[in-house]
XYZ file of C-alpha atoms in Angstrom:
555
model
C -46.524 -50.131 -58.017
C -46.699 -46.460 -56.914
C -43.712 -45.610 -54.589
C -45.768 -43.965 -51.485
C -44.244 -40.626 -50.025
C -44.603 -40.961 -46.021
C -44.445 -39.024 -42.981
C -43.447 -40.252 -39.386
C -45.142 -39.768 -36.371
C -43.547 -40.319 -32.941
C -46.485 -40.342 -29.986
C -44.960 -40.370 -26.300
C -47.530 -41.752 -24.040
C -47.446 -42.795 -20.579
C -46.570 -45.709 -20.404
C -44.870 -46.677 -24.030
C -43.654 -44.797 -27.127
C -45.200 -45.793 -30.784
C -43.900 -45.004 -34.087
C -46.502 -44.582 -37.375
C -45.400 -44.536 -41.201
C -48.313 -42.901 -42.915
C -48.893 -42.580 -46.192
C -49.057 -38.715 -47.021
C -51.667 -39.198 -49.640
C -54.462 -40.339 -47.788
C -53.075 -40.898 -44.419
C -53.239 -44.655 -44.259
C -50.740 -46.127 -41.560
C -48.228 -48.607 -43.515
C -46.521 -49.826 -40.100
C -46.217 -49.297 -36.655
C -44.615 -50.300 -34.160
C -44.570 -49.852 -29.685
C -41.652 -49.642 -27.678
C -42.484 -50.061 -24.070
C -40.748 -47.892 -21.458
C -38.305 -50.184 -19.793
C -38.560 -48.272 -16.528
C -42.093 -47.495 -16.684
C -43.917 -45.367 -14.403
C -41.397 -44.562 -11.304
C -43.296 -44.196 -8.078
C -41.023 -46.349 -5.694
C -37.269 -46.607 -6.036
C -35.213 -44.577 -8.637
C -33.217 -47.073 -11.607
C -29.552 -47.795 -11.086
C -29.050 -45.774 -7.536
C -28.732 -47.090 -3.933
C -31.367 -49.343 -1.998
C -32.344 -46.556 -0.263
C -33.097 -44.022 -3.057
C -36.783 -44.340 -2.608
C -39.183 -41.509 -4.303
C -41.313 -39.846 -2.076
C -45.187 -40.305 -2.283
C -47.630 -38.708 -5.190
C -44.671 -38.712 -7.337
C -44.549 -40.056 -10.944
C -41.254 -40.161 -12.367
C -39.617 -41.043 -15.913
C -35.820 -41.916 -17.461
C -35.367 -40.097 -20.271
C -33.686 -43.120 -21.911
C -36.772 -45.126 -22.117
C -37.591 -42.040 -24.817
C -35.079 -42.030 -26.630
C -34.992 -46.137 -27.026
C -38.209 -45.220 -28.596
C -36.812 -43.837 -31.623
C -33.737 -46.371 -31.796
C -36.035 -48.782 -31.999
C -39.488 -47.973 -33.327
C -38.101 -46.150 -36.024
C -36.336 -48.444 -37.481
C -38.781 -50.852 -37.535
C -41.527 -49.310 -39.096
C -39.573 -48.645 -42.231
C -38.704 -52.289 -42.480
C -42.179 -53.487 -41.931
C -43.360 -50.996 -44.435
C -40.738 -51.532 -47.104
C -39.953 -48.052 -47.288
C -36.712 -46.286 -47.846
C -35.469 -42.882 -46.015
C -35.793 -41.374 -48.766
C -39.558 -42.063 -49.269
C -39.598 -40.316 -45.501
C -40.427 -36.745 -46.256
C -41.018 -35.457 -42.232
C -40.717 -36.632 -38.959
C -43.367 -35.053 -36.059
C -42.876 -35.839 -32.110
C -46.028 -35.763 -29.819
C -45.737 -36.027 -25.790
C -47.433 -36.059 -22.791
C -47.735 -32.666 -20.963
C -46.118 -31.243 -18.769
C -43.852 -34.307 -18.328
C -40.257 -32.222 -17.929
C -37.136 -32.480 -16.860
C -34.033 -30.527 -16.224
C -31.016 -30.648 -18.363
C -28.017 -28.468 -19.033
C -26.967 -26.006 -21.527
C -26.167 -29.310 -24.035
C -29.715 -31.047 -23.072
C -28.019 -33.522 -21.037
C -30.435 -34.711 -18.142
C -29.154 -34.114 -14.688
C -30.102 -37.709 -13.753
C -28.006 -38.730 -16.113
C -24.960 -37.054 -14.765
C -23.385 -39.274 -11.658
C -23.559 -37.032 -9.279
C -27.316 -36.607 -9.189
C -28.530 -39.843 -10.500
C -29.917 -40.839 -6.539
C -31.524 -37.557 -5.974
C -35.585 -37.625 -7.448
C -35.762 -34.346 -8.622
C -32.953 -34.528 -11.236
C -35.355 -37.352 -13.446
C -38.141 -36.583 -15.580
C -41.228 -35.568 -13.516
C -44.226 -37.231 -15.348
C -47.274 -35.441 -16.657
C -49.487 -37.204 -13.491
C -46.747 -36.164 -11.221
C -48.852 -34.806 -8.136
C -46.678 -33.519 -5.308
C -46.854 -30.139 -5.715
C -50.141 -29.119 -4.415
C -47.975 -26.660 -1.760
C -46.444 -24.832 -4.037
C -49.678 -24.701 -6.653
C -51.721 -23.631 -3.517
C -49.353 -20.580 -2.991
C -48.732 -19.772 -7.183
C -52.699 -19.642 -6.779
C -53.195 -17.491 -3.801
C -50.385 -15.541 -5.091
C -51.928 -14.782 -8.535
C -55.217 -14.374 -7.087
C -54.209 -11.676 -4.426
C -52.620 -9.914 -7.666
C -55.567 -10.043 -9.857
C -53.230 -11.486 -12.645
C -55.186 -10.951 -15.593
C -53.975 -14.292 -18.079
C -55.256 -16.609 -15.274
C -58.842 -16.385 -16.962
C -57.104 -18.088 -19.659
C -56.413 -21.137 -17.613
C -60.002 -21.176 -16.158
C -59.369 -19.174 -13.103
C -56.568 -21.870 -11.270
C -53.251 -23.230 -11.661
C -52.984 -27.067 -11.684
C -50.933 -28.988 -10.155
C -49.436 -30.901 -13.106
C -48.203 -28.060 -14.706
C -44.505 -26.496 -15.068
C -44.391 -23.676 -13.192
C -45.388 -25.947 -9.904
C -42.893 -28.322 -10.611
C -39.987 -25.952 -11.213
C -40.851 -24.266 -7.845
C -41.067 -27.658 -6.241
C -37.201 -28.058 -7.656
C -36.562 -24.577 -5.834
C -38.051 -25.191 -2.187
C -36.890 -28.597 -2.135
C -33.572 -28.919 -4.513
C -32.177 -25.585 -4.983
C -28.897 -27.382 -6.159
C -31.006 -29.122 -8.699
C -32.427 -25.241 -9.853
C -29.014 -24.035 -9.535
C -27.355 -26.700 -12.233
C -30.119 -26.597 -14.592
C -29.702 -24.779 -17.304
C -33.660 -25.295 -18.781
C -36.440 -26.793 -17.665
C -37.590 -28.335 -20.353
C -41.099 -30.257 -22.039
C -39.595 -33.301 -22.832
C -41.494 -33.427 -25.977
C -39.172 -30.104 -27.074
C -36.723 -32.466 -25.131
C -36.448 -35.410 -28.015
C -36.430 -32.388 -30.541
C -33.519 -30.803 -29.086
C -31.996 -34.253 -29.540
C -32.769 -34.661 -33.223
C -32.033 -30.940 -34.273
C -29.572 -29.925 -31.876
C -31.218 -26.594 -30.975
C -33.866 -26.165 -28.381
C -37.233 -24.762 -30.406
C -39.863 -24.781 -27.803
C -43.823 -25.881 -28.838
C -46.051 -22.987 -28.363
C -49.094 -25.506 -27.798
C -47.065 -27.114 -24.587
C -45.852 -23.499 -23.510
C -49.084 -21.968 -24.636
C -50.988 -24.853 -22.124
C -48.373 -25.590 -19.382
C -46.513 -22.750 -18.702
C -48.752 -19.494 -19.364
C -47.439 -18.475 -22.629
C -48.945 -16.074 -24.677
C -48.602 -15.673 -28.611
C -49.200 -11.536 -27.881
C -48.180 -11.261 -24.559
C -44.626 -14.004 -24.046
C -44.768 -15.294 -20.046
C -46.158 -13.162 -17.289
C -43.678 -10.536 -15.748
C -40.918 -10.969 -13.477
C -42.188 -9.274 -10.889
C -44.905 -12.075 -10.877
C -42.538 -14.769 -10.706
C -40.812 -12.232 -7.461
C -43.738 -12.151 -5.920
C -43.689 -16.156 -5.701
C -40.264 -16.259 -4.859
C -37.435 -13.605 -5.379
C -35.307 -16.349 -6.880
C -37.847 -16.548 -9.458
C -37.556 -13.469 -10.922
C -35.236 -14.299 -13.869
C -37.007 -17.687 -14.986
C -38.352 -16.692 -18.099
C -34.708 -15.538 -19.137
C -33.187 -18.437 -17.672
C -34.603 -22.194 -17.368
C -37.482 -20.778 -19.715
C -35.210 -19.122 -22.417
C -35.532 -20.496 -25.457
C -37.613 -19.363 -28.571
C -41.317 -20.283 -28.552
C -42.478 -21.452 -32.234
C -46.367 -21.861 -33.203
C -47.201 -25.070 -34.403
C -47.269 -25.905 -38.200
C -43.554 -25.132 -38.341
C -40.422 -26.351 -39.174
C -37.934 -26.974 -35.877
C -35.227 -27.915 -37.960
C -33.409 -30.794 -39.529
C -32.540 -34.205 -38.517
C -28.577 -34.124 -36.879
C -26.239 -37.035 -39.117
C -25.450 -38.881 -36.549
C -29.051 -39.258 -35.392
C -30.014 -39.827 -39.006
C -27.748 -42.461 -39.120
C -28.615 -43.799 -35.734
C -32.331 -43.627 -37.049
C -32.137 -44.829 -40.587
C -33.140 -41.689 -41.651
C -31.675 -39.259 -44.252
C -30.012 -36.287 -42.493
C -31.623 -32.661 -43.444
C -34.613 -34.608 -42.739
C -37.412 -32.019 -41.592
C -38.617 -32.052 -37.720
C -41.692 -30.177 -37.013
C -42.760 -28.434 -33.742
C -43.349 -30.458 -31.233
C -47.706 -30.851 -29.649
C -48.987 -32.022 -26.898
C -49.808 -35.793 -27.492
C -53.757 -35.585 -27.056
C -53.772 -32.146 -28.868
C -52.242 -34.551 -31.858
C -55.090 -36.722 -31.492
C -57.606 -33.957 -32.797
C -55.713 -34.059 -36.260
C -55.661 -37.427 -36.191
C -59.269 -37.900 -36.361
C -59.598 -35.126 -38.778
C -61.141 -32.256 -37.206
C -60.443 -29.312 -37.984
C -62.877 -27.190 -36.933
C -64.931 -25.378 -34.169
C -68.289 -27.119 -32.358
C -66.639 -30.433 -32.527
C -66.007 -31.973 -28.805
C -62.706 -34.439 -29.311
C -62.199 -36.804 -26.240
C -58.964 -38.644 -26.414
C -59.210 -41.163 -24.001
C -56.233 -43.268 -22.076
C -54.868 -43.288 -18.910
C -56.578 -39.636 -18.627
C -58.728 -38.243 -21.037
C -58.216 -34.662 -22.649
C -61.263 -32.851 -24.251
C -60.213 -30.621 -26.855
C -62.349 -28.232 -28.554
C -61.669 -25.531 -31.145
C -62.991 -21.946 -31.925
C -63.018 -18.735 -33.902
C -63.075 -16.487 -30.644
C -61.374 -16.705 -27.316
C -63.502 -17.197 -23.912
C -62.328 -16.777 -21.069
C -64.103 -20.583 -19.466
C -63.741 -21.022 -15.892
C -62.612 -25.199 -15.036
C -61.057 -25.252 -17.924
C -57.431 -25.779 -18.702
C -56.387 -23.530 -21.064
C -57.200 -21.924 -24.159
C -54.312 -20.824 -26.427
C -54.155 -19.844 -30.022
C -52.996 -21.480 -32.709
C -52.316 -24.440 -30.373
C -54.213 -27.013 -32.448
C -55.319 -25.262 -35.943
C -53.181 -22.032 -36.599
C -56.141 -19.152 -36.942
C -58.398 -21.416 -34.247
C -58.270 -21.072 -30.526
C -57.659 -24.422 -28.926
C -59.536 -25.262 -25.543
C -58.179 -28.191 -23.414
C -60.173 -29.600 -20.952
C -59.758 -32.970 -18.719
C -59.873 -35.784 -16.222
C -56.854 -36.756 -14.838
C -57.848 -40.716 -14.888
C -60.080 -42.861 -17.067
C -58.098 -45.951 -17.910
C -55.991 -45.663 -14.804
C -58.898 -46.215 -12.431
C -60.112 -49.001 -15.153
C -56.541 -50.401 -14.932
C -56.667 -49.905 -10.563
C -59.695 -51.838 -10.060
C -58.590 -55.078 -12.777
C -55.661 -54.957 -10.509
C -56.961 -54.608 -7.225
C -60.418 -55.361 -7.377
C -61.221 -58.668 -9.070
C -61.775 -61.888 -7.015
C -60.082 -65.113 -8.138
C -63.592 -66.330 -9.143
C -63.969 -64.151 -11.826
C -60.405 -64.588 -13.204
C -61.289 -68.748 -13.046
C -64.550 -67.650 -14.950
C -62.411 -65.847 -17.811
C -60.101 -68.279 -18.565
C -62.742 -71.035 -18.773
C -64.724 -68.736 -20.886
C -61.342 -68.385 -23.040
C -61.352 -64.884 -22.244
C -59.538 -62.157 -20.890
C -60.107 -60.813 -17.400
C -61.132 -57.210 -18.927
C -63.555 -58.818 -21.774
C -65.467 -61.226 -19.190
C -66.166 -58.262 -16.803
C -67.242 -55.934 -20.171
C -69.458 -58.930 -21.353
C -70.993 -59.015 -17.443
C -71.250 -55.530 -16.968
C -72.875 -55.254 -20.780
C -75.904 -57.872 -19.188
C -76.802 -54.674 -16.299
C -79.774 -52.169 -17.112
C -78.131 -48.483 -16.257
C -79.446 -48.236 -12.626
C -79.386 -51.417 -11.986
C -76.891 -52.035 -9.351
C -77.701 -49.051 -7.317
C -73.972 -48.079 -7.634
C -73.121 -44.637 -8.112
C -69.436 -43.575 -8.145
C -67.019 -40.523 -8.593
C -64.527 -40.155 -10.913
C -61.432 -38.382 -8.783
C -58.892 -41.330 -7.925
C -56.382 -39.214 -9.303
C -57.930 -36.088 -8.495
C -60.160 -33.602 -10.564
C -58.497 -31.896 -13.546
C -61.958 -30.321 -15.093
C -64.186 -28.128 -14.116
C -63.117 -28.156 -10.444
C -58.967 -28.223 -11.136
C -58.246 -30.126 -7.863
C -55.528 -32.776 -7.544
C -56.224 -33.194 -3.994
C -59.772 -34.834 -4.104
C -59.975 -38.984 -4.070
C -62.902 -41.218 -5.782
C -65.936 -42.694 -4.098
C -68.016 -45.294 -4.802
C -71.488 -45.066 -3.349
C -74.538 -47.429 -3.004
C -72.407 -50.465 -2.487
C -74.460 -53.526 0.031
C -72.822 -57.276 0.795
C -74.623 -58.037 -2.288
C -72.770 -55.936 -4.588
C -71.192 -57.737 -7.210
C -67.746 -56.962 -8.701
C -69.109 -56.416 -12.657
C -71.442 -53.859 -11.306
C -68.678 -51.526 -9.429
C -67.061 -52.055 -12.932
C -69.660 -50.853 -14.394
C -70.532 -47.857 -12.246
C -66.853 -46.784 -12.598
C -67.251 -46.534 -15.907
C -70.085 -44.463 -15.701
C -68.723 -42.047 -13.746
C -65.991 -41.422 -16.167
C -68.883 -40.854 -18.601
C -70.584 -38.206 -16.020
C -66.999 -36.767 -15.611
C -66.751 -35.989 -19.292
C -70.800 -34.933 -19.351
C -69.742 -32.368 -16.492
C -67.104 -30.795 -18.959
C -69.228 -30.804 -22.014
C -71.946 -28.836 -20.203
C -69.063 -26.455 -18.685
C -68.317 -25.893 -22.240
C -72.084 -25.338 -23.603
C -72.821 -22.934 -20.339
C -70.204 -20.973 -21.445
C -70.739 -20.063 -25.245
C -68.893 -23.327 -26.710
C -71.484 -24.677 -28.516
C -70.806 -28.724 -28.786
C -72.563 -29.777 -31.803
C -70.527 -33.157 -32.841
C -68.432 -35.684 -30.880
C -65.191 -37.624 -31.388
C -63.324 -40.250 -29.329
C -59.711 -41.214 -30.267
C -57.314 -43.418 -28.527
C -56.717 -47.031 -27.320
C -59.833 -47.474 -25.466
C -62.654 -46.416 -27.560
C -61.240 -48.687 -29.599
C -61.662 -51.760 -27.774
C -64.668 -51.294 -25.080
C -67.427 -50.889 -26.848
C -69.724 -50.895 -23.395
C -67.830 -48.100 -22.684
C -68.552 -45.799 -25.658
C -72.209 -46.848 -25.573
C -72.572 -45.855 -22.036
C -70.420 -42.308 -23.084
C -73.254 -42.146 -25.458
C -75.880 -42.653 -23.499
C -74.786 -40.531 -20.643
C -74.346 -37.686 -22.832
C -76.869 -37.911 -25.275
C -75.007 -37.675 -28.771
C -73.995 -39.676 -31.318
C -70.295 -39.780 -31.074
C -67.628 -40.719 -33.749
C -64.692 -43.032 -32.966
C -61.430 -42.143 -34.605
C -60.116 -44.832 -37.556
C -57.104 -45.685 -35.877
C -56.004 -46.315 -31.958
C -52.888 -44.413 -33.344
C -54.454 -41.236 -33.884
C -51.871 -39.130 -31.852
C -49.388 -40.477 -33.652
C -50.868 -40.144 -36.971
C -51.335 -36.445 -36.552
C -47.827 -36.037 -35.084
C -46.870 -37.567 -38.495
C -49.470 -34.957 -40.186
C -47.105 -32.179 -38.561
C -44.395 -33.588 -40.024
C -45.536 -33.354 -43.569
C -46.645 -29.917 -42.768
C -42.909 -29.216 -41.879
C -41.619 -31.234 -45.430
C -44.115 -28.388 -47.131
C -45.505 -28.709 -50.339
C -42.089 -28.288 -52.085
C -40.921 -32.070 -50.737
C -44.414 -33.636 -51.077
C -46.052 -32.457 -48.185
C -49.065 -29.974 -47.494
C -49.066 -25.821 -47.316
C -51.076 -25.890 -43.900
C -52.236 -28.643 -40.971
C -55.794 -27.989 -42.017
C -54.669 -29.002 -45.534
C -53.330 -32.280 -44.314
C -56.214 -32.945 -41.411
C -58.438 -32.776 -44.164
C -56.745 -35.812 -45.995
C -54.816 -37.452 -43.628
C -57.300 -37.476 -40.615
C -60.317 -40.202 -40.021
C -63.108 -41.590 -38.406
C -64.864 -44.934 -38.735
C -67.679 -45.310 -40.573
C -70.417 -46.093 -37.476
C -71.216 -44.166 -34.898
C -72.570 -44.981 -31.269
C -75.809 -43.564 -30.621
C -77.892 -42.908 -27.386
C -80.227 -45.539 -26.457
C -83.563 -43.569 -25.910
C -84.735 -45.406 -22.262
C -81.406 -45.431 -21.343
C -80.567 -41.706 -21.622
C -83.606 -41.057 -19.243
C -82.324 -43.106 -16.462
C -78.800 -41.292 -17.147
C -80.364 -38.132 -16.636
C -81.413 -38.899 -13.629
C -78.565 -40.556 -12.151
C -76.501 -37.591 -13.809
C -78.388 -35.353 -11.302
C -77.365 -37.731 -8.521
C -73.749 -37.620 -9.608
C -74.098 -33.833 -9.768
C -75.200 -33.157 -6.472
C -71.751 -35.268 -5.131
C -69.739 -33.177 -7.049
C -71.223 -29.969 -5.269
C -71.198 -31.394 -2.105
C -67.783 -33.080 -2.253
C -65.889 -31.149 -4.378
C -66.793 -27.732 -4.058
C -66.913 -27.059 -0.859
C -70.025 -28.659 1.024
C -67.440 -31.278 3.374
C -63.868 -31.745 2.179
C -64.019 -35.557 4.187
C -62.131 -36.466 0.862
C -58.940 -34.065 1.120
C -58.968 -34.957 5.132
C -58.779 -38.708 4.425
C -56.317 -38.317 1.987
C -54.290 -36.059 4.320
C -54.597 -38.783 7.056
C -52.142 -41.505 4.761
């Protein structure tokens, strides 16, 4: 029996961490294995302080232990499922959500980690979906704005919220002792690499993305960061400092004691750390430009590649050599999809329905999919908006709240399902067509992640609503599996790995076989309820009555 030579891949999601051993030769996954976050999500009271240590509202919080119990534990388990020794392990790769950071000091120790901060919030790990910064975003926008700063095109004309630069400012208004002890601020993705190399290396996808990095041009100047706040000036040379590496490249290699921690052999290569979605678009092996990859979870990212950089307004970023070195990568997004799925099997289902599912010998989420599966599109007369956690693409506004329209006292709970879903679809529809109006041609389409893999309804109506076949990735791993593709590309050819990512996309990344096409009478009535949802977007979201932003205001 051939001995395989393997990669791992590490992908750092929202609410768990999941370890892949792939098989470098054709990119089959021979184990995996998910760690949940012990901690979770923290939106209410901080772990192991006082009773009254509560976090303040719109915040999303993390303990950097829950990542690192991740690798003690996934790690290790993979190679024994798989049989596999370390020395069949040729490269490890890391993948994270982004921006989730967190502020350490000059040996990467978090501050909440460190007694005498371990009650205060803004010493642990603010989340990706951490959303109470809209102050300070509002004034880093009106500030670059009144300076005409010219790399803001890049970034689709406004700063979001969930981004580093308004997080380390929050740290400064609200915790300048917090500022004051850090020594970085730091993308916990370069985080867990610093841990396994002992040098910081940071990813020029997450710097390129989050904190207005540029391969040609470094960070913008101090005397933009002055003109926010004087304090500022320095940041770049400071909690910033550290050297920026393109992806495709070796970090370093694996520390002894974490090899020996891990199961691993030390030496062991570590690539560059990506942002976890970005991953994704190896994963399902594309490579390149006019291909439209959704990776859909909690959010969804759309990430697109090209041979030219445009300067796309709603968009959130396009940086080179971010995804495939020589391509320009172009991230666009919603900032929930699953989450308001998730919100709604929480909150929203009557004890009828649950009574129905379990006598059907079904779960909760499959009994409202095969209900909502039995509606026509139009049917219910339910039209919703996608923004319970606000609008990440095209209109970049965390402050804006879903809707549901069209509801009577005869509205049934399967058809609100159903029109939430579809509203995710005409979120993603709205960025496609941002893309397409702006010289982005879309000529193929890919979805990767957990739930294209299980709601089918879903990816029909996706299809449907957007008129295109679209391609589901192989494996609900795929971020990991192109996390692990990095880390062959760091091995290099010499230890049984590949020259270049597009070498080991090419092999390593896959689709399934099917596709989901567009039902023809269904696409018309999509068309016109797309117009409907269209109109709502102008009217609430770009200007015509901001009733959303008041109510929310009003909590």
């Amino acid at each position: 029996m051939n001995t395989p030579t393997c990669s791992l891949g590490i992908d750092f999601g929202t609410e768990s961490g999941r370890a892949v051993l792939v098989d470098v030769s054709n990119g089959e996954v021979l184990a995996s294995h998910v760690t949940p976050y012990a901690h979770g999500v923290i939106t209410e009271r901080l772990p192991h302080a006082e009773s009254n240590s509560f976090v303040p509202p719109d915040w999303a919080l993390q303990h950097p232990q829950d990542y690192l119990e991740v690798l003690y534990r996934s790690i290790p388990a993979v190679l024994q499922a798989a049989g596999v020794s370390a020395e069949q392990v040729i490269g490890l790769g890391i993948d994270f959500t982004s921006c989730t950071m967190l502020p350490v000091d000059a040996a990467f120790e978090p501050l909440c980690l460190k007694a005498e901060y371990s009650n205060h919030p803004h010493a642990w790990v603010k989340l990706w979906k951490h959303h109470s910064t809209q102050e300070e975003t509002d004034l880093l926008n009106r500030i670059t704005l009144e300076r005409n700063e010219p790399w803001l095109k890049r970034y689709g004309g406004k700063i979001s919220s969930e981004w580093m630069l308004p997080k380390c400012l929050q740290i400064l208004h609200e915790a300048p002792e917090i500022y004051r002890d850090a020594a970085y601020f730091i993308e916990a993705g370069d985080w867990i690499v610093a841990k396994l190399i002992g040098q910081l290396k940071r990813s020029g996808c997450m710097a390129g993305f989050k904190s207005f990095w540029h391969e040609a041009e470094g960070y913008p100047a101090p005397d933009f960061f002055a003109a926010v706040d004087p304090r500022l000036q320095s940041i770049t040379d400071t909690k910033l400092s550290g050297e920026v590496v393109p992806l495709g490249n070796q970090a370093g290699t694996l520390l002894p004691h974490m090899a020996a921690r891990l199961g691993l052999t030390p030496g062991l290569p570590v690539a560059i750390s990506m942002i976890d979605a970005h991953a994704a678009v190896l994963g399902t092996g594309v490579c390149t430009p006019g291909k439209l990859v959704m990776v859909m979870g909690t959010s969804t990212c759309h990430l697109m590649l090209s041979e030219k950089e445009i300067c796309v307004p709603g968009i959130s970023g396009v940086v080179k050599d971010s995804i495939i070195p020589g391509l320009y990568g172009y991230e666009a997004g919603q900032s929930a999809v699953g989450d308001i799925f998730a919100w709604f099997m929480k909150q929203g289902i009557p004890v009828q329905i649950i009574e129905e599912a379990a006598n059907a010998q079904m779960s909760v989420q499959d009994w409202m999919e095969r209900l909502a599966s039995e509606l026509k599109p139009g049917e219910s007369g339910i039209l919703a908006l996608d923004w319970h956690n606000g609008n990440r693409s095209p209109l970049d506004d965390a402050e804006l709240t879903g809707a549901i329209f069209g509801m009577t006292l005869r509205t049934r709970p399967h058809e609100i399902y159903r029109a939430l879903l579809e509203a995710t679809a005409f979120g993603a529809r709205s960025i496609m067509e941002t893309f397409r109006n702006n010289e982005l041609p879309v000529h193929e389409l890919y979805a990767a992640g957990g739930i294209p893999q299980r709601n089918r309804l879903l990816m029909q109506i996706y299809s449907d609503v957007m008129n295109m076949e679209i391609k589901v990735a192989d494996s609900p791993f795929t971020p990991a599996i192109g996390a692990a593709i990095l880390g062959c590309v760091a091995a290099g050819e010499a230890r049984g790995g590949y020259k270049t990512i597009q070498d080991a996309t090419v092999v390593m990344g896959k689709t399934k076989s099917g596709v989901f096409k567009p039902i023809p009478e269904h696409v018309s009535i999509y068309e016109a309820l797309y117009k409907e949802y269209s109109t709502l977007k102008t009217y609430f979201g770009e200007g015509g009555n901001d009733v959303l932003k008041r109510l929310k205001r009003m909590k």
